[in-house]
Structure formats: structure tokens, C-alpha cells
PDB file of C-alpha atoms in Angstrom:
ATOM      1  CA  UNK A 806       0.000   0.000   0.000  1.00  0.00           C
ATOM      2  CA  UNK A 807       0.760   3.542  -0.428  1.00  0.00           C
ATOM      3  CA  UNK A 808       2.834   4.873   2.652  1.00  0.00           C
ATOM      4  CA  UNK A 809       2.431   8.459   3.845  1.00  0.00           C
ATOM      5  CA  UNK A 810       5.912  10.084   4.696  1.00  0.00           C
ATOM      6  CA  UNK A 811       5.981  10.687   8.690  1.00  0.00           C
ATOM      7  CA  UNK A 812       6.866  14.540   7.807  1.00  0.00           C
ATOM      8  CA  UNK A 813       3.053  15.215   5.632  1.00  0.00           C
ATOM      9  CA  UNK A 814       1.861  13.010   8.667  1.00  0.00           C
ATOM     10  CA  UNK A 815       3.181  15.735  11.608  1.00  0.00           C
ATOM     11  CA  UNK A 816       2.037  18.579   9.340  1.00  0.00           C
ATOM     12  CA  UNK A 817      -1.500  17.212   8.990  1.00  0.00           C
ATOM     13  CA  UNK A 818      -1.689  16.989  12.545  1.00  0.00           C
ATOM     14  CA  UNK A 819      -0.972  20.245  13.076  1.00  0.00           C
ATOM     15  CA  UNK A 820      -2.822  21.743  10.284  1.00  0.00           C
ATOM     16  CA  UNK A 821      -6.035  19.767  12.011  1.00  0.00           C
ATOM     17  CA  UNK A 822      -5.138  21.254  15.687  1.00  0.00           C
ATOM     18  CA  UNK A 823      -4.427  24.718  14.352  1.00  0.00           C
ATOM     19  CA  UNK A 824      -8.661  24.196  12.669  1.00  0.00           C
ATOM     20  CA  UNK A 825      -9.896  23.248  16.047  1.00  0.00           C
ATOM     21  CA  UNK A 826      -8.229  25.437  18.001  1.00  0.00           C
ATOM     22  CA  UNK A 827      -9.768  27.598  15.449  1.00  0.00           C
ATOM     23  CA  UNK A 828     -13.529  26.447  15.484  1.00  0.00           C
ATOM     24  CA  UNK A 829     -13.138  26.240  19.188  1.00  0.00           C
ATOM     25  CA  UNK A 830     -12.372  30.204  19.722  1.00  0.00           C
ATOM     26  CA  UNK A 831     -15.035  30.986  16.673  1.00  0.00           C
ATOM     27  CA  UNK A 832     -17.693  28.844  18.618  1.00  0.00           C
ATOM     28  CA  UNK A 833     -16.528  30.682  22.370  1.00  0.00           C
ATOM     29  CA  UNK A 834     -16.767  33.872  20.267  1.00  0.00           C
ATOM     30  CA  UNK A 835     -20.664  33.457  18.830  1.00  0.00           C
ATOM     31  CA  UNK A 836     -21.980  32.422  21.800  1.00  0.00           C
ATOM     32  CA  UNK A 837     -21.296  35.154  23.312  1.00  0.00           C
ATOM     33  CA  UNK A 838     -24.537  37.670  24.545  1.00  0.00           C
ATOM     34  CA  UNK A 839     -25.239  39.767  22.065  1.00  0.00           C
ATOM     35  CA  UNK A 840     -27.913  42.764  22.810  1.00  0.00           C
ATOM     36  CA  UNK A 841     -31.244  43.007  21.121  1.00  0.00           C
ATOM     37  CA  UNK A 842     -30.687  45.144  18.039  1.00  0.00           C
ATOM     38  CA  UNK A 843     -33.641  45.861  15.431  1.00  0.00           C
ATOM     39  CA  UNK A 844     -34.414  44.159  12.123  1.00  0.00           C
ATOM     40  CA  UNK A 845     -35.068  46.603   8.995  1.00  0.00           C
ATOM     41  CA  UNK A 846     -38.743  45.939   7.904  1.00  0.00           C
ATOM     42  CA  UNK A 847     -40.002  44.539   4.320  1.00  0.00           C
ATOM     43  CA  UNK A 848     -43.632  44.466   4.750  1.00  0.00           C
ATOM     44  CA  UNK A 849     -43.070  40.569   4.296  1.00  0.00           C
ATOM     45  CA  UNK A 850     -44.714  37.774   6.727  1.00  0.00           C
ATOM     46  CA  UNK A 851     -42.490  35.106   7.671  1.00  0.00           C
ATOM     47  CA  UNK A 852     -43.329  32.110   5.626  1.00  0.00           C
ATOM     48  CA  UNK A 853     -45.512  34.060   3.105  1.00  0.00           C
ATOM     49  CA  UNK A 854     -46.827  37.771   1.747  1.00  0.00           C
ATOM     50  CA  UNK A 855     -49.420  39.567   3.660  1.00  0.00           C
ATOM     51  CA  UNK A 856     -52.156  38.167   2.464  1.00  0.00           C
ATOM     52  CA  UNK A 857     -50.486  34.399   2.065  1.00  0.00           C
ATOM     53  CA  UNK A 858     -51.074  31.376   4.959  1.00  0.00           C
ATOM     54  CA  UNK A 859     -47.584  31.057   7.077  1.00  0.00           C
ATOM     55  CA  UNK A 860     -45.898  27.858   7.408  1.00  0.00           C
ATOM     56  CA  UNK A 861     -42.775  27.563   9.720  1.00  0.00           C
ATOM     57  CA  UNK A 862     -42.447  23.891  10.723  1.00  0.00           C
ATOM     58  CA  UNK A 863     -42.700  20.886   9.223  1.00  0.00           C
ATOM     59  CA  UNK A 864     -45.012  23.117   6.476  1.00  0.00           C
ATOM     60  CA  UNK A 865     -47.797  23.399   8.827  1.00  0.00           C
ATOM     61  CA  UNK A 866     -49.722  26.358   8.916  1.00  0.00           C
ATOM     62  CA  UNK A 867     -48.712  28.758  11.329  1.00  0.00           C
ATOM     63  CA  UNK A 868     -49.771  32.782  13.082  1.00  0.00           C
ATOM     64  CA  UNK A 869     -47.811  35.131  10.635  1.00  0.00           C
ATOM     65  CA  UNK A 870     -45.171  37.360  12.120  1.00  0.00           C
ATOM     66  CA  UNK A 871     -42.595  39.801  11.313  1.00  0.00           C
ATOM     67  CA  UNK A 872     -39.221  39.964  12.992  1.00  0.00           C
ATOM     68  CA  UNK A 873     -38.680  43.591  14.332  1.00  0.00           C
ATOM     69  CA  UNK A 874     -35.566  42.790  17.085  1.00  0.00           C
ATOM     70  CA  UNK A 875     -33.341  40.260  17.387  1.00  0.00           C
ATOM     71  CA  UNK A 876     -30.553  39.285  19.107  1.00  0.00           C
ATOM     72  CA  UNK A 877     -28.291  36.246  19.869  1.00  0.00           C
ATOM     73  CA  UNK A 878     -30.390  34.508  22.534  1.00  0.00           C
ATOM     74  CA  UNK A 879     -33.771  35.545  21.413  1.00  0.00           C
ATOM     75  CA  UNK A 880     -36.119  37.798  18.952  1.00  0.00           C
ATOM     76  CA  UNK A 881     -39.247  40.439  19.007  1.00  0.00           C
ATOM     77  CA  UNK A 882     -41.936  38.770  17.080  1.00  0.00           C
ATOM     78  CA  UNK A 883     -45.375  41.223  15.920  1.00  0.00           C
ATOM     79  CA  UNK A 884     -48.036  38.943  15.289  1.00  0.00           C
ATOM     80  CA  UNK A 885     -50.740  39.944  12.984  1.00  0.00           C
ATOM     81  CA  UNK A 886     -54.411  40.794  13.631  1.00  0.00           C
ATOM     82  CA  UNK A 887     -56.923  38.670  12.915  1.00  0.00           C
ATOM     83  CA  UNK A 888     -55.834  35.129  14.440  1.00  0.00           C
ATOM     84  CA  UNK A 889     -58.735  32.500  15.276  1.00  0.00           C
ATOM     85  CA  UNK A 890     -57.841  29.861  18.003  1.00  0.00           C
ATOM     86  CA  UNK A 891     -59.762  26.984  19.247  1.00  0.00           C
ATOM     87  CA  UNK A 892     -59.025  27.141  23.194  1.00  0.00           C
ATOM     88  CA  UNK A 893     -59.908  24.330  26.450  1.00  0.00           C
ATOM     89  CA  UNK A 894     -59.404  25.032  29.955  1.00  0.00           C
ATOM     90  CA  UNK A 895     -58.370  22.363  32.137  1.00  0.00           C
ATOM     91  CA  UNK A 896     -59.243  22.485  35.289  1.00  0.00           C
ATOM     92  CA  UNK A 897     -56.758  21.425  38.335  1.00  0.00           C
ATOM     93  CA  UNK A 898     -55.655  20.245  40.809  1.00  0.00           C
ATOM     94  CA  UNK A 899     -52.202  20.903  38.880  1.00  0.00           C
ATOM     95  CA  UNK A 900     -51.101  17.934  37.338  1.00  0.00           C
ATOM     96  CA  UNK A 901     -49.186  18.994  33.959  1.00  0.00           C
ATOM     97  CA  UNK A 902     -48.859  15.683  31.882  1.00  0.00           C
ATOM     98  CA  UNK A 903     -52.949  14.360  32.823  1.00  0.00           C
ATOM     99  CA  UNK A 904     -54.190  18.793  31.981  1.00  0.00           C
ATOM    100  CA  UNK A 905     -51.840  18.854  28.727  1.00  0.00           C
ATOM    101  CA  UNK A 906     -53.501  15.668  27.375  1.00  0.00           C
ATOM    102  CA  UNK A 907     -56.748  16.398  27.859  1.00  0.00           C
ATOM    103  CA  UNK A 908     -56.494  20.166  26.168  1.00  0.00           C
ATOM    104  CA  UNK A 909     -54.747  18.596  23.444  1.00  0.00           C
ATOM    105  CA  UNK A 910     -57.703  16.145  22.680  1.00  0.00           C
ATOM    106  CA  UNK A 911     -60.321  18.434  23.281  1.00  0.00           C
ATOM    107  CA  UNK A 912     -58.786  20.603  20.707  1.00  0.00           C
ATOM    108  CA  UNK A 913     -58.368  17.952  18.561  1.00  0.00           C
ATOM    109  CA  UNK A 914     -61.982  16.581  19.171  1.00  0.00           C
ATOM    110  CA  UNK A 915     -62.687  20.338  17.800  1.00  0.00           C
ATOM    111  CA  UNK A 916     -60.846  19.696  14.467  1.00  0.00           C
ATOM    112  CA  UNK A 917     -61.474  16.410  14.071  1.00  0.00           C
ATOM    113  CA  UNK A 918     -65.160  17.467  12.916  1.00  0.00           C
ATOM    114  CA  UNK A 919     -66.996  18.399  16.456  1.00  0.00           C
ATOM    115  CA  UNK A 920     -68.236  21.179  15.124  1.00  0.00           C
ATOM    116  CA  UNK A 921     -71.421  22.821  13.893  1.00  0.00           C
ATOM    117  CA  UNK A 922     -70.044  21.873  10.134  1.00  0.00           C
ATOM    118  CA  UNK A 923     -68.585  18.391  11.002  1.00  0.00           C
ATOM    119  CA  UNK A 924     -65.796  20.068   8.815  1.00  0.00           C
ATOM    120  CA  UNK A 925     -62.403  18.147   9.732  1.00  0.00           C
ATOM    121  CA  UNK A 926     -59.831  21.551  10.208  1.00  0.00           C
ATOM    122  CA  UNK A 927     -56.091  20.159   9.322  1.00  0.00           C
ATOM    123  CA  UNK A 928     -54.032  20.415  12.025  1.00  0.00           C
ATOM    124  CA  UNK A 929     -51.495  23.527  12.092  1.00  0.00           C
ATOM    125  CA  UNK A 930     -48.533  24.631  14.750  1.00  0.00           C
ATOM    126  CA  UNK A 931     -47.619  25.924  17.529  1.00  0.00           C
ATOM    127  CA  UNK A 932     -49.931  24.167  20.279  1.00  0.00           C
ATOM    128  CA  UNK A 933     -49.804  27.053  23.072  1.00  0.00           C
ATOM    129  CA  UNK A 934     -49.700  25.852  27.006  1.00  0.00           C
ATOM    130  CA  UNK A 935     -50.385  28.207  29.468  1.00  0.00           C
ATOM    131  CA  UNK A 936     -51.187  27.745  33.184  1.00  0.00           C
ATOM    132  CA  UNK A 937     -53.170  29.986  35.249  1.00  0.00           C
ATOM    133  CA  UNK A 938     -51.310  29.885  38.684  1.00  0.00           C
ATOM    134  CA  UNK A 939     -54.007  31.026  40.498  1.00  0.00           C
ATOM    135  CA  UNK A 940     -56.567  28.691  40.271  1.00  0.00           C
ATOM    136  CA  UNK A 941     -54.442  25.507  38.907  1.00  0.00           C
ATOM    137  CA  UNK A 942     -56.390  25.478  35.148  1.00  0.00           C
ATOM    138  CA  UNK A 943     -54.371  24.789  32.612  1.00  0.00           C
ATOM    139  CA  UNK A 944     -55.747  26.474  28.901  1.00  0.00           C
ATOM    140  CA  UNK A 945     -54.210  24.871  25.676  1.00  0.00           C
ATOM    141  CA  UNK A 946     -54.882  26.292  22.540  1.00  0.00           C
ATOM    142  CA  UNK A 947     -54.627  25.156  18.485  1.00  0.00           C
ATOM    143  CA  UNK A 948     -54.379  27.924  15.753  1.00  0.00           C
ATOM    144  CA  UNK A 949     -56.601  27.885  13.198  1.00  0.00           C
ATOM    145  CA  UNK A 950     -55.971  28.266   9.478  1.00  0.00           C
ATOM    146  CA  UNK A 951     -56.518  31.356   7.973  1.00  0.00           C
ATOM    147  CA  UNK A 952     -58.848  30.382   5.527  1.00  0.00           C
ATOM    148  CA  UNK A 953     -61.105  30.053   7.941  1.00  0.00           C
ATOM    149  CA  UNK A 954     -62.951  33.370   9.007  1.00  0.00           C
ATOM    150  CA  UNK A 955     -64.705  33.228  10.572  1.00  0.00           C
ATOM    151  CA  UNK A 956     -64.334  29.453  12.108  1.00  0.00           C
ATOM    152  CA  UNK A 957     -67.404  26.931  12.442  1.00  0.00           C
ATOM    153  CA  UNK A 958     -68.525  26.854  16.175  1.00  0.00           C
ATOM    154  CA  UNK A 959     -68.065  24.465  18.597  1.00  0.00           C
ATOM    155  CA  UNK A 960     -70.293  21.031  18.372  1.00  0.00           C
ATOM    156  CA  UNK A 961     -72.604  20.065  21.653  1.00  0.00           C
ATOM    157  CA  UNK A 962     -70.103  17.689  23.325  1.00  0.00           C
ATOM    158  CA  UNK A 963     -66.941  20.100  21.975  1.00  0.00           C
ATOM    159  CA  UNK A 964     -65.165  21.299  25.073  1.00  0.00           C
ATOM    160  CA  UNK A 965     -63.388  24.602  23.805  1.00  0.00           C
ATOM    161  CA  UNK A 966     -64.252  28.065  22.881  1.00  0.00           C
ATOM    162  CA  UNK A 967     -63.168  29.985  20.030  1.00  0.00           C
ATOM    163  CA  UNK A 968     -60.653  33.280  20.240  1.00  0.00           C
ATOM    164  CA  UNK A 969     -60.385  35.946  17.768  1.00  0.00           C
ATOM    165  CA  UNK A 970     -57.516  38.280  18.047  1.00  0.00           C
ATOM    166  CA  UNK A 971     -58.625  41.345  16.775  1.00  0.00           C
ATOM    167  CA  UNK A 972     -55.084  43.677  17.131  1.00  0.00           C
ATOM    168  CA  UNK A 973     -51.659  42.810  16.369  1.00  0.00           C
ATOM    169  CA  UNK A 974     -49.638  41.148  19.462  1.00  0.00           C
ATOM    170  CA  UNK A 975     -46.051  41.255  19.906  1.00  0.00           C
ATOM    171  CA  UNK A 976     -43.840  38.590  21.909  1.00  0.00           C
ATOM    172  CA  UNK A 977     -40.292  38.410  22.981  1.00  0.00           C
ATOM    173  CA  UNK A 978     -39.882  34.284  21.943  1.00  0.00           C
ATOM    174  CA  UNK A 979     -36.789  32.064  22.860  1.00  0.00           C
ATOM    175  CA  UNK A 980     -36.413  28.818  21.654  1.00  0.00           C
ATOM    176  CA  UNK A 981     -34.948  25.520  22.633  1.00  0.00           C
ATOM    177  CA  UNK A 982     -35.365  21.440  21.834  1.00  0.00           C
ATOM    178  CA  UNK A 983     -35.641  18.264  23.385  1.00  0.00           C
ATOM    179  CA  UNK A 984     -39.047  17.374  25.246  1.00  0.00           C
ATOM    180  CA  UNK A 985     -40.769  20.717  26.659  1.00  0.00           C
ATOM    181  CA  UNK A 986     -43.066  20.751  29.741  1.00  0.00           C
ATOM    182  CA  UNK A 987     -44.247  22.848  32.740  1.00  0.00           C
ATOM    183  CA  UNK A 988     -40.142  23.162  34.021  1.00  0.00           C
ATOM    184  CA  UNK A 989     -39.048  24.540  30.495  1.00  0.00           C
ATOM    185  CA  UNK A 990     -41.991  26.909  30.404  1.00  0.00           C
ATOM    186  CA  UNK A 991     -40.404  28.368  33.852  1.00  0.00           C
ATOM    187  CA  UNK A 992     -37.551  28.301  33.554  1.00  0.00           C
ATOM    188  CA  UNK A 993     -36.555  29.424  29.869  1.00  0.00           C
ATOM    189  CA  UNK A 994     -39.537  32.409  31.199  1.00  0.00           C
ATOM    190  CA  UNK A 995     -37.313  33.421  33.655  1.00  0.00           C
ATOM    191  CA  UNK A 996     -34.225  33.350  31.577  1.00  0.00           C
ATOM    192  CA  UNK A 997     -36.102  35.236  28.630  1.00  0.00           C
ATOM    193  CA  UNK A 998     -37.279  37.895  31.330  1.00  0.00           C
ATOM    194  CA  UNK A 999     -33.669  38.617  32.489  1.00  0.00           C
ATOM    195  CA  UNK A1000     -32.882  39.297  29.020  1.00  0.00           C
ATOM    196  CA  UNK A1001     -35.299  41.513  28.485  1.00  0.00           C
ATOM    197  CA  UNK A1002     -34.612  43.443  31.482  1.00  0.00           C
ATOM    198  CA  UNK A1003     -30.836  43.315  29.980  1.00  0.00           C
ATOM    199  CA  UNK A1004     -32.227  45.140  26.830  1.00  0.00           C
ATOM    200  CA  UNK A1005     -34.891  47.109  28.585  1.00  0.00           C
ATOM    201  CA  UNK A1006     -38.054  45.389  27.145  1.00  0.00           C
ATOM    202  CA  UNK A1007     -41.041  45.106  29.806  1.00  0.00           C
ATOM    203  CA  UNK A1008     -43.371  42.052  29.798  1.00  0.00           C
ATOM    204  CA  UNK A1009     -46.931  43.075  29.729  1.00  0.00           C
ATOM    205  CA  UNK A1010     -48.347  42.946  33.250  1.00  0.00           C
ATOM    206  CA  UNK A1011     -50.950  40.339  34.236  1.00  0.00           C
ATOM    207  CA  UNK A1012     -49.862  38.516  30.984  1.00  0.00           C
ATOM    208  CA  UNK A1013     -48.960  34.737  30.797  1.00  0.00           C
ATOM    209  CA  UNK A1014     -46.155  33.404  29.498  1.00  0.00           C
ATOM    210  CA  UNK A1015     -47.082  31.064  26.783  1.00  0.00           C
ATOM    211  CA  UNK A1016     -45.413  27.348  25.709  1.00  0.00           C
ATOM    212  CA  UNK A1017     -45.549  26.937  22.034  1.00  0.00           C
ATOM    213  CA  UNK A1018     -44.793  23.188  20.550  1.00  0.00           C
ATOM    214  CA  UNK A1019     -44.533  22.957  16.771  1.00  0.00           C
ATOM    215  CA  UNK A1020     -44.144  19.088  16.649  1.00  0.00           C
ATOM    216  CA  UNK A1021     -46.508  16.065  17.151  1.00  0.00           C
ATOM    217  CA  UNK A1022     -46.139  13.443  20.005  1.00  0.00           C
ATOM    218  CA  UNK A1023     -44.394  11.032  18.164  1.00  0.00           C
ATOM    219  CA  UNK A1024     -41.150  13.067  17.070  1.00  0.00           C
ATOM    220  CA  UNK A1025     -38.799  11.998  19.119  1.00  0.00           C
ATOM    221  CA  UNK A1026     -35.713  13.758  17.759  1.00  0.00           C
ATOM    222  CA  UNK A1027     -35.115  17.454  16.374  1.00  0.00           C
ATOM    223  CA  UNK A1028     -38.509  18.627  18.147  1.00  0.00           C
ATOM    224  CA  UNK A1029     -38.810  22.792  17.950  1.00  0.00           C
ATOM    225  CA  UNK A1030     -40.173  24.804  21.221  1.00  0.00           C
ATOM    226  CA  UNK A1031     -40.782  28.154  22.043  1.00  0.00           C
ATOM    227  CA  UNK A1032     -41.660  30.483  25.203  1.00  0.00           C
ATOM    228  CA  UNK A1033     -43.714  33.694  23.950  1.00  0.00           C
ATOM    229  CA  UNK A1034     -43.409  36.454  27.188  1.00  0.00           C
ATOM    230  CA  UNK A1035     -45.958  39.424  25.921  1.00  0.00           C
ATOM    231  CA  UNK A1036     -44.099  42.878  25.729  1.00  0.00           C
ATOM    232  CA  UNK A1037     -45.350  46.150  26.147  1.00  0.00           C
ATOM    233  CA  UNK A1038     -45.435  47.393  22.149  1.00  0.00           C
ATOM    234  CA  UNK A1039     -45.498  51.064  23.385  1.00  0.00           C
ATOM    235  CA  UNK A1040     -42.093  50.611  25.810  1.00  0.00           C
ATOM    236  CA  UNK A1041     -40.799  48.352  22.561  1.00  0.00           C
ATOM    237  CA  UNK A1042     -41.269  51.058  20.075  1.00  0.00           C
ATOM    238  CA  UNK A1043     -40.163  54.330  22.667  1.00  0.00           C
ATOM    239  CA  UNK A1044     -36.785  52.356  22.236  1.00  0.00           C
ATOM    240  CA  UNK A1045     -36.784  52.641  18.792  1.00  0.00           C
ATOM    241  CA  UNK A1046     -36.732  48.836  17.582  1.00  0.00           C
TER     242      UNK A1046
END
């Protein structure tokens, strides 16, 4: 066989140390935190036009948005007006797995055709989670294409209600993988919050933090979640973003 001279051998080597010594201070150098800083607006939705259905995971149809901030560890999101959701509150005692289920199938009881038009909605993304602290419910909510508008009511035995957001909402959303649940939603919260404070956003008051989940059950690997905190558009836009 061919044999590699011991001198091309020692230069390899050193040529491969010198690129991971390299990739090494390049990924110590990105991960750095980098403030919020804003994005120049086009007009455009992400995923489609304005008057286009969004898709942004695994080409389900999602909320439209526009980016207007963004920084390393998370991004300002403006959501546009006129989103429908289908919505069930679980009531407590607290018990996150047993509540999550039971929105989730409700919902999907809801698109499945328990409705007042036994019309069977296709199933879009994010799910939100949200949990009322105070009294232990936990509410769970499904977006709804935007074809439909408005939506057909709920059937007799359909336990959710329907939510139209009439104004434009904007979020300050982090994201993260792996397997999401009532921890992730409080803690990645909290660390969203402290970097807002570091940038000067304010959450809206009395607001919940809300758990979006983009992908079904069954993924196992490469699964895409979110935490959406609420900001205060008017403190937003006095800084300029």
C-alpha cells in the first residue's frame, strides 16, 4: 500500500489542531450575549406575503409574524391581527402531563369534525400551554388556518371556545429542543425575562407566558419549542426597535 511520509503526517496533525483550536475560539466567540438590536422591515410575513397562509415547521400552517428585534439569545416577534384559536381550559388540581392531554384532545376533538359543520380543520402549529397559577387550570390552545374566518362553532359535546384576536400582538420568543413541559416553560420564562430586562423590554403585566410546541407526540428527535413572554409594544417602540 501507499505509505504516507511521517513529515506530511506531523504537518497534517498540526494543520487539524491549528482548525480546532480555530472552530473552538469561533464557537466561544458566537456564543457570546449579544444585545437586542432591530431588524429593517419589508412588509413581508415570515413564511408568506401579507395576504399568504404562514408555514414555519414541518409546512404546517402557522400565526404570521414579522421579525422587528433580534438578538443572539432571542427575537421580538409582531403577530398579525386577525388570528382565530380553538381554546380548552383544564381544570386542576395541577397535574401537567394528565391537563396537557386532555387540552390537546379536546382541541383535537374540535378539528377532528366536532363542530357545527362536522368540517375536519387540518391540524397547524404551535400548540400554546399556558397555566393559570391562580386557580391551577391549565388552557391549551390550536391555531386555526386562515382560511377560515370566521371558524365553524363548537359542536354540543366540543369542550373549547373559540378566540379571535382582533389587534396585532407582539412577543419576545426564545427557543430551545428536546421534550418541553411545565419546568421549560419556567424556567426558559425566567431566563427570557432577564434578558429583556438586559435590553430594557417590559413584559406586559398580568400577561402569561405562553409554551408553544410545533411538533406532534411522536417526534422523538429534532422537536422545535418556544416560550412567547408578551411585551409592552409602546415601551418596545419608545426604544426605537
Amino acid at each position: 500500500g501507499l505509505r504516507v511520509p511521517a513529515g506530511e503526517k506531523k504537518m497534517a496533525r498540526v494543520a487539524m489542531n491549528l482548525l480546532l483550536a480555530l472552530s473552538l475560539t469561533l464557537l466561544l466567540h458566537t456564543t457570546d450575549s449579544v444585545p437586542l438590536s432591530p431588524v429593517p422591515q419589508t412588509g413581508d410575513k415570515t413564511g408568506g406575503g401579507l395576504d399568504d397562509a404562514c408555514h414555519m415547521h414541518m409546512n404546517l400552517e402557522s400565526p404570521c409574524f414579522e421579525v422587528v428585534a433580534k438578538s443572539k439569545e432571542y427575537e421580538v416577534r409582531k403577530y398579525a391581527a386577525g388570528e382565530w384559536w380553538s381554546t380548552s381550559v383544564v381544570d386542576g388540581p395541577p397535574d401537567w402531563k394528565t391537563q396537557t392531554k386532555e387540552g390537546f384532545m379536546n382541541n383535537f376533538q374540535y378539528i377532528g369534525g366536532d363542530n357545527t359543520k362536522a368540517l375536519k380543520i387540518p391540524m397547524s402549529a404551535p400548540v400554546l400551554t399556558t397555566r393559570k397559577f391562580s386557580s391551577g387550570e391549565l388552557v391549551v390552545s390550536f391555531f386555526l388556518p386562515k382560511g377560515l374566518d370566521p371558524p365553524p362553532s363548537p359542536g354540543p359535546k366540543a369542550k373549547v371556545s373559540l378566540k379571535h384576536i382582533a389587534e396585532p400582538r407582539v412577543f419576545a420568543v426564545i427557543s430551545f429542543s428536546g421534550w418541553a413541559d411545565g419546568d421549560s416553560l419556567s424556567s426558559k420564562e425566567e431566563e427570557l425575562k432577564n434578558l429583556m430586562a438586559r435590553d430594557g423590554l417590559v413584559p406586559w403585566a398580568d400577561h402569561h407566558a405562553w409554551l408553544a410546541q410545533y411538533d406532534p407526540p411522536f417526534m422523538p428527535i429534532f422537536r422545535h419549542n418556544e416560550v412567547w413572554v408578551p411585551v409592552q409594544e409602546g415601551k418596545m417602540l419608545g426604544k426605537k426597535m
